[in-house]
Amino acid sequence: MQICSWISTKMAEDQSHYVELSGNPIRFEPISRQTNVFYDEVKRQVFAVRSGGAFGVVVKGTDEKTSTTFRMEDKGPVISIKFSADLRILAVQRSQRTVEFINFHSGSADTTEYSQTCKGKTTKINGFNWISGNEIIFITDHGLELYQVTAEKKTLRSLKTISIGINWFTFMNDSSLLLVSSSTLGNVLTPIHFKTGNVTKLPKFEVDLPVIPKPPKLCLLERDVTIAILYSVIYVVVLRHQPRGPSNQGAEIVLYQVQRESPAKKTDVLRLDMSGRFAVNVVDNLVVVHHQASKTSMVFDIGLAPSETDNNCNYHHPVLAPLPIKPVKLKVAGIPTQTGLEMREVGVDLYSPNWVVFQPNIVIDAKLGCLWHISLRLDALVPMIPDKCRLIDFLLLRRESKKVILYVLQTALVPGQHCNLATIAKIFNKLNEVYRTYLAERHAHHAEEASSPKSSQSAARVSSGTRVVIDQSDMYTHVLTPVAERKDSSHKFLVAVLVEYIRSLNQYQIPVQHFLYELVINTLVHHNCFYQLHQFLQYHVLSDSKPIACLLLSLESCYPPAYQLALDMLKRLTTANEEIIEVLLSKNQILAALRFLRSVGGAESASSRKFLEAALNAEDDMLFYTVFKFFEQRNLRMRGNPMFAPGEHCEKFVHKFEQKFGYESFVPVQ
């Protein structure tokens, strides 16, 4: 019930927003006449450069290791500034032809700079990016120049040059992919992949344009294109504005899947049904689109079934209706007091014209001096998707959704507002399909480890792709047991749900844990549904197992037939001979135990002492005589001698037999 209470509290807070900004933004000095602000998408650092660096450069990263301050000589306005991956070299572009480098030692800047000018007298540098510890790529209007930087010698060595006309570019470090725009219209895009020392040009492709201007001019702009990773696949994301007119259905986002051997192919279209200025983030494999005019955001999930499909292209509508980002307040310095500046909270202007978004989930307001991370409020969107099956499909694809899924499952079984059994069955199938995949992957991983432990990655993590796994223990602890404990629950409905869950597990060939069967049995017994219990066992709705048999034995006092049901179950198992004998002996059915022992051929290994003790305690001389003679004959067959071996510790019973029946009653020793 704790999960249910936690989610309910979160949902009660606010149900009109499902996108939010991080509570503690990275704060930096706002942009001004003296201060320029830059963001490095690779290292995820914000640079606040005062007066060209002469008055200091403040670098804010995601943690203290990537944050620093330093000064550098003012040699003119900074166009771009970025640290190498190890933070040992700073690259600064102040002109269209040259990039300067500054070495850092223990966080302090070297006083001597060195530089590299691009090749060609008329070539201009559009930008640059570090692609490894000491390799840097210059993107010029004439192509690409790859250099290796040697910090100790303060030199650069050219590794590779690629000639290609470039209008603009975008770079994604997570995939080591650079995308460059060529042609007059700008719609010919070439993906370029980097690997230490190597540059691989992937096949170029052409982006469809809604209208081609006359005369032709650059119409696919950098601001409308980005690279994203969705469900481990790289896509080029293109915002496509529709021409104005009565037939305008609004803008759309087109996804092109990047491929190594062939041109990127158009796979998905996200229909925005709006026009104006948009910005795109990627959060948890979702495309989050912000619309400035309406001040709302919408969410698309290409992992869900599309609205329609045409020519191998999937068309998607927003998962939810567009809603604004959750309002956020910022602490700012207020009125000076004797103890210092009094802090006050002010509301942030959401969807501000000053906002700039970066991939995957960054929003920067340079004028305000804040960097936020965009995130999704899964708890808030639960009531916004009334179709429980679609909701589960959506949540299974989210990384941190386990608590929310368990809450949805629990509420789906709440008395008075529960889903029908058909819907519950579909939900169970969706959960167990993922669960089965996870178990298969784990089995394959363990098999690989066993066959080649040295080559196996010890840190390899078993996963079910990107989907959350809800196993039987989760269901039992957080869903089924809490529902069973509710006083207003219908035991008939609960049993039906349990049977449906067991059916689904069997359908996906997942071994059912005994605690689920126990919950069924205990529920039936608690409500005196013994006939139904008998039927479930008779028709094998409840599978045979030792724990279930033991539970049935414990129910004999309230339901006498449970004893025979348990005994029959143990016999069917064929691996529970010892347990059957124990049960028979505990019921003083000693001769029945001997007959069973003989039928399964277990007399040779049986403990004669255990049987003789039980027979003696029964205070029936004829029974004791029969058991003693049974084991005498066994000893004779095994060893050619009727006497008990010293290790069997049967001296007490031999003495008792002699007392009761006389020495002459022993089988003569040959």
JSON list of C-alpha atoms in Angstrom, two decimals, residues 141 168 183 216 270 286 374 389 424 484 513 562 609 621 665-666 670:
[
{"chain": "A", "resi": 141, "resn": "ASP", "atom": "CA", "xyz": [32.57, 25.79, -45.39]},
{"chain": "A", "resi": 168, "resn": "TRP", "atom": "CA", "xyz": [25.93, 24.22, -41.38]},
{"chain": "A", "resi": 183, "resn": "SER", "atom": "CA", "xyz": [23.55, 21.99, -51.62]},
{"chain": "A", "resi": 216, "resn": "PRO", "atom": "CA", "xyz": [16.58, 28.46, -55.00]},
{"chain": "A", "resi": 270, "resn": "LEU", "atom": "CA", "xyz": [5.17, 13.23, -35.81]},
{"chain": "A", "resi": 286, "resn": "LEU", "atom": "CA", "xyz": [10.30, 10.31, -26.00]},
{"chain": "A", "resi": 374, "resn": "ILE", "atom": "CA", "xyz": [13.70, 18.52, -18.77]},
{"chain": "A", "resi": 389, "resn": "CYS", "atom": "CA", "xyz": [-3.59, -1.21, -21.91]},
{"chain": "A", "resi": 424, "resn": "ILE", "atom": "CA", "xyz": [-6.68, -7.34, -16.80]},
{"chain": "A", "resi": 484, "resn": "ALA", "atom": "CA", "xyz": [-6.20, -9.49, -0.77]},
{"chain": "A", "resi": 513, "resn": "GLN", "atom": "CA", "xyz": [6.26, -19.34, -8.00]},
{"chain": "A", "resi": 562, "resn": "ALA", "atom": "CA", "xyz": [-6.70, -31.93, 2.04]},
{"chain": "A", "resi": 609, "resn": "ARG", "atom": "CA", "xyz": [15.64, -46.90, 12.68]},
{"chain": "A", "resi": 621, "resn": "ASP", "atom": "CA", "xyz": [3.42, -55.60, 19.13]},
{"chain": "A", "resi": 665, "resn": "SER", "atom": "CA", "xyz": [12.18, -65.36, 16.68]},
{"chain": "A", "resi": 666, "resn": "PHE", "atom": "CA", "xyz": [15.25, -63.84, 15.00]},
{"chain": "A", "resi": 670, "resn": "GLN", "atom": "CA", "xyz": [23.63, -68.36, 7.94]}
]
